[in-house]
XYZ file of C-alpha atoms in Angstrom:
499
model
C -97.536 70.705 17.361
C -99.270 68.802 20.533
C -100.813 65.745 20.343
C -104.602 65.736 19.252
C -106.412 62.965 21.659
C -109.011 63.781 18.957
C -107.314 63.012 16.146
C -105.860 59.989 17.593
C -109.259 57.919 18.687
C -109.831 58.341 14.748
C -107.052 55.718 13.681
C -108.495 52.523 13.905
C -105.722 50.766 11.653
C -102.259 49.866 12.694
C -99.683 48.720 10.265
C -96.160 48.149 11.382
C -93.626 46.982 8.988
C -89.972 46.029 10.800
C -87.096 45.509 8.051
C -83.368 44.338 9.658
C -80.061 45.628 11.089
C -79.616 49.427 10.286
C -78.659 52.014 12.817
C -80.186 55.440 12.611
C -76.783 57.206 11.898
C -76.369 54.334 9.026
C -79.417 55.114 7.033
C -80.834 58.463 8.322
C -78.598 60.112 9.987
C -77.275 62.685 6.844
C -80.508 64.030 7.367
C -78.992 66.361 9.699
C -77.377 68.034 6.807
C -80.888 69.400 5.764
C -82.758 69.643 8.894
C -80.698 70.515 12.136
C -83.548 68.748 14.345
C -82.567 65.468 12.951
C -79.610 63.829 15.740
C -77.979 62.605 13.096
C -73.704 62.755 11.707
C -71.911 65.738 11.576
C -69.445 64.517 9.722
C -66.677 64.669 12.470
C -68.148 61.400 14.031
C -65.177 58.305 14.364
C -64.171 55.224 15.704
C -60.358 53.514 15.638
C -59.284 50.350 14.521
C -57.958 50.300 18.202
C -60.000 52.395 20.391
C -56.957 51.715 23.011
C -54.148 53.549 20.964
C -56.110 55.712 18.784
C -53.976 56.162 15.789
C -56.152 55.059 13.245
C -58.913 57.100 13.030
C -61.642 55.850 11.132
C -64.070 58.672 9.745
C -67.686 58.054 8.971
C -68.205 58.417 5.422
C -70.614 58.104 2.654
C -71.689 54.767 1.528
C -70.342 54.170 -2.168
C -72.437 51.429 -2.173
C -75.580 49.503 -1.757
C -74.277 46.247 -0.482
C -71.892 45.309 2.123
C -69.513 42.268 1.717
C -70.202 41.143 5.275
C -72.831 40.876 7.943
C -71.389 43.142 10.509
C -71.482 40.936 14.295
C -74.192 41.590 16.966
C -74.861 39.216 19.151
C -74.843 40.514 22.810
C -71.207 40.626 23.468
C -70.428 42.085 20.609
C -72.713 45.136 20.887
C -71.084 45.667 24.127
C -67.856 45.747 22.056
C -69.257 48.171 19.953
C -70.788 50.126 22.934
C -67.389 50.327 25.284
C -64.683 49.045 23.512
C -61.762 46.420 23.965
C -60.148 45.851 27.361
C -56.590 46.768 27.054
C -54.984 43.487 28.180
C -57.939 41.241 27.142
C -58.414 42.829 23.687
C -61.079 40.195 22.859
C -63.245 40.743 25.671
C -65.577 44.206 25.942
C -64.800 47.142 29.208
C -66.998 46.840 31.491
C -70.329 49.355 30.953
C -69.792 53.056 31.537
C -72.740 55.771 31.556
C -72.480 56.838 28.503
C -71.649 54.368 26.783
C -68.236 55.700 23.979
C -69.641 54.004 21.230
C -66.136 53.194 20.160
C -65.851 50.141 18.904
C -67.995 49.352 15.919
C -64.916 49.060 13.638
C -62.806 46.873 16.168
C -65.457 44.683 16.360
C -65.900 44.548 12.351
C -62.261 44.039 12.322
C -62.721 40.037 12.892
C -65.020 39.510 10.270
C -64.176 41.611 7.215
C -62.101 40.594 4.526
C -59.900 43.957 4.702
C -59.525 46.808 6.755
C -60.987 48.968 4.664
C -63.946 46.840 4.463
C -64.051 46.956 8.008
C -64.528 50.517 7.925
C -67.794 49.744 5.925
C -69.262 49.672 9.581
C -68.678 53.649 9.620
C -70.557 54.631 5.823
C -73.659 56.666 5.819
C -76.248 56.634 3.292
C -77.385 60.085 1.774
C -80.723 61.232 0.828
C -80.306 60.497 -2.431
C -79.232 57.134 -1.969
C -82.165 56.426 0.474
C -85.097 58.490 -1.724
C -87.647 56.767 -0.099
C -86.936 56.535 3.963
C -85.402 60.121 3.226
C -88.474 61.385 1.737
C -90.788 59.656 4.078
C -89.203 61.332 7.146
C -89.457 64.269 6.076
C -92.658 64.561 5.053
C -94.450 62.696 8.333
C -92.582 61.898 11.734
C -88.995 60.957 12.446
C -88.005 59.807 15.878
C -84.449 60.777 17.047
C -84.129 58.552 20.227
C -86.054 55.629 19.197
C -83.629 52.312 20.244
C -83.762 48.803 19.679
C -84.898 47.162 23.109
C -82.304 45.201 24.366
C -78.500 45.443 23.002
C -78.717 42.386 21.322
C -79.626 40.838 17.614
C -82.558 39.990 15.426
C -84.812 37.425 17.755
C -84.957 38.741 21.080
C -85.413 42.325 19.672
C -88.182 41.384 17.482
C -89.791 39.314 20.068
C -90.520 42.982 22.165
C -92.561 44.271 19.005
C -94.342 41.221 20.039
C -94.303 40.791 23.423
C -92.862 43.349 24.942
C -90.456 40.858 26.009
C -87.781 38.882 25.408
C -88.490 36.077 28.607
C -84.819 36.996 28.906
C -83.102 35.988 25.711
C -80.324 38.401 24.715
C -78.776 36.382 22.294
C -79.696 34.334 18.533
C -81.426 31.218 19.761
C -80.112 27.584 19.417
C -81.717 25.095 16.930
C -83.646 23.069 19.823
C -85.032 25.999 21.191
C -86.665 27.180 18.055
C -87.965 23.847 17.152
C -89.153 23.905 20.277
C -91.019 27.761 20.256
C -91.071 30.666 22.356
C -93.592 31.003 24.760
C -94.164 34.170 26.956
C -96.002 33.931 30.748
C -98.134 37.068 29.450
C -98.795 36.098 25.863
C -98.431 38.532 22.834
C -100.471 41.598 21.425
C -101.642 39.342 19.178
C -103.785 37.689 21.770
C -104.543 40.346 23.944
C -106.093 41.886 20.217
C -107.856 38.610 19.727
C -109.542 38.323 23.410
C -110.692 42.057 22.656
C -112.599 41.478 19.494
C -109.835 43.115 17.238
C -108.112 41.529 14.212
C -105.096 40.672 13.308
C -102.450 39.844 10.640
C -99.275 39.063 9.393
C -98.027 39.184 5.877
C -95.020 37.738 4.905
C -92.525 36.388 2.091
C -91.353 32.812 2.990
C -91.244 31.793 6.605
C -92.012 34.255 8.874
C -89.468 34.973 12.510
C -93.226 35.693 14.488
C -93.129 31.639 13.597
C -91.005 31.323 16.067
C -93.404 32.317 18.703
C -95.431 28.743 19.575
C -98.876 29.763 19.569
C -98.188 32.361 16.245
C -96.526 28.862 14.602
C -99.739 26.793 15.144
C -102.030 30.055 13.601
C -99.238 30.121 11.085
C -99.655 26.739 9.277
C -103.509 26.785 10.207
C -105.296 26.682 6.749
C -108.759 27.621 8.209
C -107.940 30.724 9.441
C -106.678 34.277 7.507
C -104.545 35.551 10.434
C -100.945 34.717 8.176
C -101.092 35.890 4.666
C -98.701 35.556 2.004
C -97.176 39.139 1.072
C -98.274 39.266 -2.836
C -102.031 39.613 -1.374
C -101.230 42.685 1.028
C -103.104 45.325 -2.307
C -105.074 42.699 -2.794
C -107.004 42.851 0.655
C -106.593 46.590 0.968
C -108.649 47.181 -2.322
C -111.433 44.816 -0.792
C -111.607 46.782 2.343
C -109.818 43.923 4.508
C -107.539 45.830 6.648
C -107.794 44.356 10.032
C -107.199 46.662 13.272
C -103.260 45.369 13.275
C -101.396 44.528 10.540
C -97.471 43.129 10.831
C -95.706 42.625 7.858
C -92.142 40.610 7.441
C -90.294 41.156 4.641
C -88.358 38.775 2.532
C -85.583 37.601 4.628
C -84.101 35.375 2.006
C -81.861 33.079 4.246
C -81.455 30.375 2.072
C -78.907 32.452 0.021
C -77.843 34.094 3.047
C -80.415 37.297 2.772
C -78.832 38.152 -0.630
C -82.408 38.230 -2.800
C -84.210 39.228 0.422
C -86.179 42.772 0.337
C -85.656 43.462 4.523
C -81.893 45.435 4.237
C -80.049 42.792 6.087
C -76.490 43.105 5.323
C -75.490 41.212 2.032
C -79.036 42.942 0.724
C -79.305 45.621 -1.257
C -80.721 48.185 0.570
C -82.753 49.708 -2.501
C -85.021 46.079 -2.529
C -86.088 47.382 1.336
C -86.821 50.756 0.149
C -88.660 49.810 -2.537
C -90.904 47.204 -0.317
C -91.585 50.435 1.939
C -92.761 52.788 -0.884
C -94.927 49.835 -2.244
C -96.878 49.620 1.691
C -96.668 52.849 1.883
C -98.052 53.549 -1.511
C -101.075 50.919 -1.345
C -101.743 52.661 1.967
C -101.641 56.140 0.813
C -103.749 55.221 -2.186
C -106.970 53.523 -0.255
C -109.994 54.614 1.740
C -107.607 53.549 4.728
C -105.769 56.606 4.609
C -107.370 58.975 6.708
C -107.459 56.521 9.894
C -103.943 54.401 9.422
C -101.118 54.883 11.326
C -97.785 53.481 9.403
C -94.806 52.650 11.200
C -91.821 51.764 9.863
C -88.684 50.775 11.933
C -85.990 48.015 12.413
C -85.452 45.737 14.747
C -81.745 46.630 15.504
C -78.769 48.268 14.479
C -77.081 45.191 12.609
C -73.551 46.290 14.278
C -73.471 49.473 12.272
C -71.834 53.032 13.595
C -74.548 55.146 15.581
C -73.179 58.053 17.628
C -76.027 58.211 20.753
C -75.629 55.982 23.680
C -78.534 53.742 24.575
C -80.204 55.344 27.429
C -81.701 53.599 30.587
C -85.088 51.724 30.308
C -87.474 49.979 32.233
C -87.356 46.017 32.829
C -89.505 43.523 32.066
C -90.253 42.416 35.240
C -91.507 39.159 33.666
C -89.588 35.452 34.069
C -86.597 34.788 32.446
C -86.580 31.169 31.668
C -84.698 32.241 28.312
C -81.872 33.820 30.143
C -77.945 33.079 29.273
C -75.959 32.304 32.424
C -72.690 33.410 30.932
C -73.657 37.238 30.571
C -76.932 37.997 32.543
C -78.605 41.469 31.561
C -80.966 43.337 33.868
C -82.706 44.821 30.712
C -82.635 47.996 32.052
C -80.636 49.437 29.113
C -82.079 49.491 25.612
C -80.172 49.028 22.581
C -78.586 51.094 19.961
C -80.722 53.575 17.946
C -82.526 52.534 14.873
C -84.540 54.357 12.150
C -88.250 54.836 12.638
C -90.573 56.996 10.844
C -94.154 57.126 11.885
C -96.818 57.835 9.522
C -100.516 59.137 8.970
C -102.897 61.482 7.614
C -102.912 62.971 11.048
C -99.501 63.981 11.395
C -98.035 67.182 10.301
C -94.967 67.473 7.608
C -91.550 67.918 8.607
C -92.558 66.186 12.921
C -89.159 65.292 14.433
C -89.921 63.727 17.738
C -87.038 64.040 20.566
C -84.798 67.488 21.082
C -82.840 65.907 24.403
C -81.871 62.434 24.389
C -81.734 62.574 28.113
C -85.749 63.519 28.491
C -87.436 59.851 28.993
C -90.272 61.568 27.415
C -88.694 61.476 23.855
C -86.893 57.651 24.642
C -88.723 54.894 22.410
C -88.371 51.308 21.907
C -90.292 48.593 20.334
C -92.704 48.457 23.080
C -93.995 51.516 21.929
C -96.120 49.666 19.377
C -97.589 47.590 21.948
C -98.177 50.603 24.218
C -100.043 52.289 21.413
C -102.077 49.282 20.680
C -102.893 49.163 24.245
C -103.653 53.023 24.874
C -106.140 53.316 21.842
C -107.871 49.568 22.015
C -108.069 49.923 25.654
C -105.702 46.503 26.053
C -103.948 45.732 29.476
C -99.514 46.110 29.121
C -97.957 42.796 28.760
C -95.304 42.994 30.983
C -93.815 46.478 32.672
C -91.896 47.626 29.677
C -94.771 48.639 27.568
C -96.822 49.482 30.805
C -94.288 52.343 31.090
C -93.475 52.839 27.603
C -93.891 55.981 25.601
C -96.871 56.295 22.751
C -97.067 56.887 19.236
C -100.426 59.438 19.659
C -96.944 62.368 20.215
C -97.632 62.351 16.533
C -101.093 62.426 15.548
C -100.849 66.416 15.696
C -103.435 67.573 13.159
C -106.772 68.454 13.223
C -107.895 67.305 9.987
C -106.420 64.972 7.860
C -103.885 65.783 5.360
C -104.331 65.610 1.255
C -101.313 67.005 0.053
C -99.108 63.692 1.444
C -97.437 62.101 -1.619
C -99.565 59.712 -3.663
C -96.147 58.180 -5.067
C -92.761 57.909 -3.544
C -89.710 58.247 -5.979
C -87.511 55.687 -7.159
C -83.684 56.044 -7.265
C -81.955 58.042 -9.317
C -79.899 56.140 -12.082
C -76.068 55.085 -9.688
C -73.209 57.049 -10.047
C -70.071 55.987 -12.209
C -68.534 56.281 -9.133
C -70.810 54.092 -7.501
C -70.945 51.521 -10.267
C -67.215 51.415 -10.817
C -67.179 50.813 -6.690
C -69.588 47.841 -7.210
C -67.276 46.573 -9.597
C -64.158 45.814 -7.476
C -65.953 45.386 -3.950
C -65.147 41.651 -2.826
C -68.491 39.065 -3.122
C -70.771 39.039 -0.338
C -69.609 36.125 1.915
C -71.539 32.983 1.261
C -72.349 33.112 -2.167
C -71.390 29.827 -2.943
C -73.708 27.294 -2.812
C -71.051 24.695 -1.156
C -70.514 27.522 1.365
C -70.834 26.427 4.926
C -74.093 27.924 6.963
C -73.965 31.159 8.718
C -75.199 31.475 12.246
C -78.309 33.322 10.673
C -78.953 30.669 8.044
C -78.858 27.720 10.736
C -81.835 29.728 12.688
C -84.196 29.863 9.817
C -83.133 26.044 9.081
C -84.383 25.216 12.501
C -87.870 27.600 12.167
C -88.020 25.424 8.804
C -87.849 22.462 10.422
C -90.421 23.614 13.513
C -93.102 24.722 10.936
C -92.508 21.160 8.756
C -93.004 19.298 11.931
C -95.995 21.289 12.830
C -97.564 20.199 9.172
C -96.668 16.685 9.231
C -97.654 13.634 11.184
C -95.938 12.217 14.104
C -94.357 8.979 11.977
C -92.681 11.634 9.613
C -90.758 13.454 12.264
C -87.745 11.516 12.872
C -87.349 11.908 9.254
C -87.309 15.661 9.367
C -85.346 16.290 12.490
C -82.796 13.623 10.285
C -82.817 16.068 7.583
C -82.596 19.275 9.603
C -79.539 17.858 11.096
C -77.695 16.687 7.768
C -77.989 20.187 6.364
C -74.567 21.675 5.980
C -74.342 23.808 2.981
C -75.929 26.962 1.662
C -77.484 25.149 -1.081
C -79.543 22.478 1.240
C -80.448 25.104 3.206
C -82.014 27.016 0.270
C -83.512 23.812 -1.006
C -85.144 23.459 2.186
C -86.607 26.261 3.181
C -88.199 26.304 -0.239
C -89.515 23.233 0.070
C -90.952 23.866 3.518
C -92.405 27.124 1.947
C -93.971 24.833 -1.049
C -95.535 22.845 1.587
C -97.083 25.640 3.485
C -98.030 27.318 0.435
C -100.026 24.034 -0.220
C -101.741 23.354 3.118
C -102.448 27.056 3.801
C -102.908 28.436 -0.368
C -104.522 31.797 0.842
């Protein structure tokens, strides 16, 4: 059905809630099996262990289980790895882009890192609608984009920086210790003050410390303990059931990175997935269950692929056209090309049952990114775009397509089904998720969130105490001081900013 301007100007709540590193074919893509529409796996989908003598086909598969042994790479020059494949006589260096993109080399590039090359094949496993009740359910009952992409081919930060800013100020890669102590600034600001200089409100929930921390002016709101713009995650029901649900919500799941996103609730690799689904039925749930329903919109979506197997090239995309004073010299990017496709479902009492957005990957009209958000924000607050991506960016309204407002959505969102043996016996003999000893050295992930510790700790304490901290940010070394201190930084938050 079309869009219903109509229906749209009646949302006037926005909540977005990004979870981590899952490709569309990954976690959605079986869908295909029970609706065509979905541009998901048909089954006949591979990649070789060397896409330049391919005689190791490697199949994509279903999952046998909920937890991978290894965090896939995907930092910029690996996604281009995974996007064009080895060079023949430089095997460690990526071909040079091609239109479109082969997508061949997702288990190459998982070959350095995995303990086996079976494991490495991990990078190919789908998830099936029973193992993924809740996403599964979700998109088929509201709106499932086909060709929505991650915004830059690149990992966690500058990705989720778009959803923010539409922009990355040229970052493509993870960001160095000095430069998140430092923060992120952007010449146009973020939604978050474009909201604020509009009358709207704002918030961010989260477990532990928040990546929008990272951003300078969010970091200072962040460990502010007069104001309500940050709020800790158990209060999200709370606030709904005393009708404080501001215009835009963001909510960051539970990263975990002191044990190396093991415990966490966001689907990083290393994470059960079934802790993420579970945090999505619970906002969807607490959602579907208030007076907000009727005029919410719910989005839920990642920030990238995580360096799992998706089938559709990234497509072509508009620039920035902003500075790029976080730019690497080593492998400039024009940010013209988004990134590979992740899952998104889009969600209100507006939008009819069984939507799948996007029959043509080649149509620009059905191409979405994380911009999108902002775009929508911007089309029904009346905002001005940021910066030229989410001036040219595509809107969420394609999907407010109803009339009237739907009662027959489900109230509750089923749980998993009890594992197979299979699955359980699978569990059994998989090899430990790297890291999970406390002695272990830090991943490149871990040493990030150390850092953002270490930016928010200097933000709460005086001057004289900082030499002290930047001391003990540098002496950290193992998984276990990392833990310790990013609980103690939370501790300390918790007790300057209790709400």
């Amino acid at each position: 059905m079309p869009a219903n301007p109509d229906s749209f100007q009646k949302i006037q709540h926005f909540v977005v809630l990004m979870l981590e590193n899952r490709s569309f074919d990954h976690l959605i893509g079986s869908l295909r099996t029970i609706d065509p529409r979905v541009a998901g796996l048909t089954g006949s989908e591979f990649n070789c262990e060397d896409p330049n003598s391919p005689t190791t086909p490697v199949a994509v598969r279903k999952a046998t289980s909920y937890v991978m042994p290894f965090d896939p790479p995907h930092e910029f020059l690996d996604v281009q790895m995974q996007l064009y494949g080895p060079t023949k006589d430089t095997p460690e260096f990526p071909q040079p882009p091609t239109d479109p993109a082969p997508m061949s080399g997702f288990v190459v590039k998982a070959m350095g890192v995995a303990k086996s090359p079976s494991d490495a094949g991990r990078v190919m496993e789908y998830f099936g609608p029973d193992q993924a009740p809740v996403m599964s359910a979700l998109a088929r009952e509201f709106a499932l984009f086909n060709y929505w992409h991650s915004s830059l081919p690149g990992p966690t930060w500058p990705n989720r920086f778009f959803v923010h800013a539409a922009t990355s100020g040229g970052l493509v890669d993870s960001p160095g210790a000095d430069q998140i102590i430092q923060g992120f600034s952007f010449p146009n600001g973020t939604i978050y003050e474009r909201l604020t200089t509009a009358g709207k409100y704002w918030r961010i929930y989260h477990d532990g410390i928040p990546q929008t921390a990272g951003i300078d002016s969010l970091r200072l709101e962040f460990v502010n303990p007069l104001t309500l713009y940050f709020r800790w995650m158990d209060a999200f029901e709370h606030d709904i059931g005393l009708g404080n649900l501001p215009e835009y919500t963001f909510i960051e799941p539970n990263y975990d990175t002191g044990h190396n996103y093991q415990n966490g609730n966001s689907m990083h690799p290393l994470n059960d997935i079934r802790k993420g689904e579970l945090l999505v039925k619970r906002v969807y749930e607490a959602i579907r269950n208030s007076p907000y329903w009727e005029n919410t919109m719910l989005i839920v979506t990642f920030d990238e692929h995580g360096g799992f197997y998706d089938h559709v090239p990234p497509c072509p995309t508009v620039p920035t056209g902003d500075d790029a004073r976080y730019s690497n010299k080593e492998h400039p990017f024009g940010f013209d090309l988004l990134g590979v496709r992740v899952p998104t479902i889009v969600i209100s009492a507006f939008t009819e049952r069984g939507t799948v957005v996007g029959d043509d990957p080649a149509d620009p009209k059905t191409q979405f990114d994380h911009s999108s958000v902002l775009a929508t924000l911007e089309k029904r607050f009346g905002l001005p775009p940021l910066t030229k991506r989410d001036a040219s960016a595509n809107t969420l309204d394609v999907v407010v397509n109803l009339d009237t407002p739907r009662n027959d959505a489900p109230t509750s969102l089923a749980t998993f089904a009890t594992a197979s043996l299979l699955t359980r016996i699978a569990d059994l003999f998989r090899p430990s998720p790297e890291a999970a000893s406390e002695n272990a050295p830090l991943s490149e992930n871990q040493k990030s969130m150390v850092a953002l510790a270490a930016a928010c700790d200097l933000k709460l304490s005086p001057p004289s105490q900082h030499p002290a901290i930047l001391a003990r940010h540098d002496g950290i070394q193992s998984q276990k001081e990392a833990a310790d201190y990013i609980a103690e930084v939370k501790d300390k938050i918790r007790t300057a900013r209790p709400q």
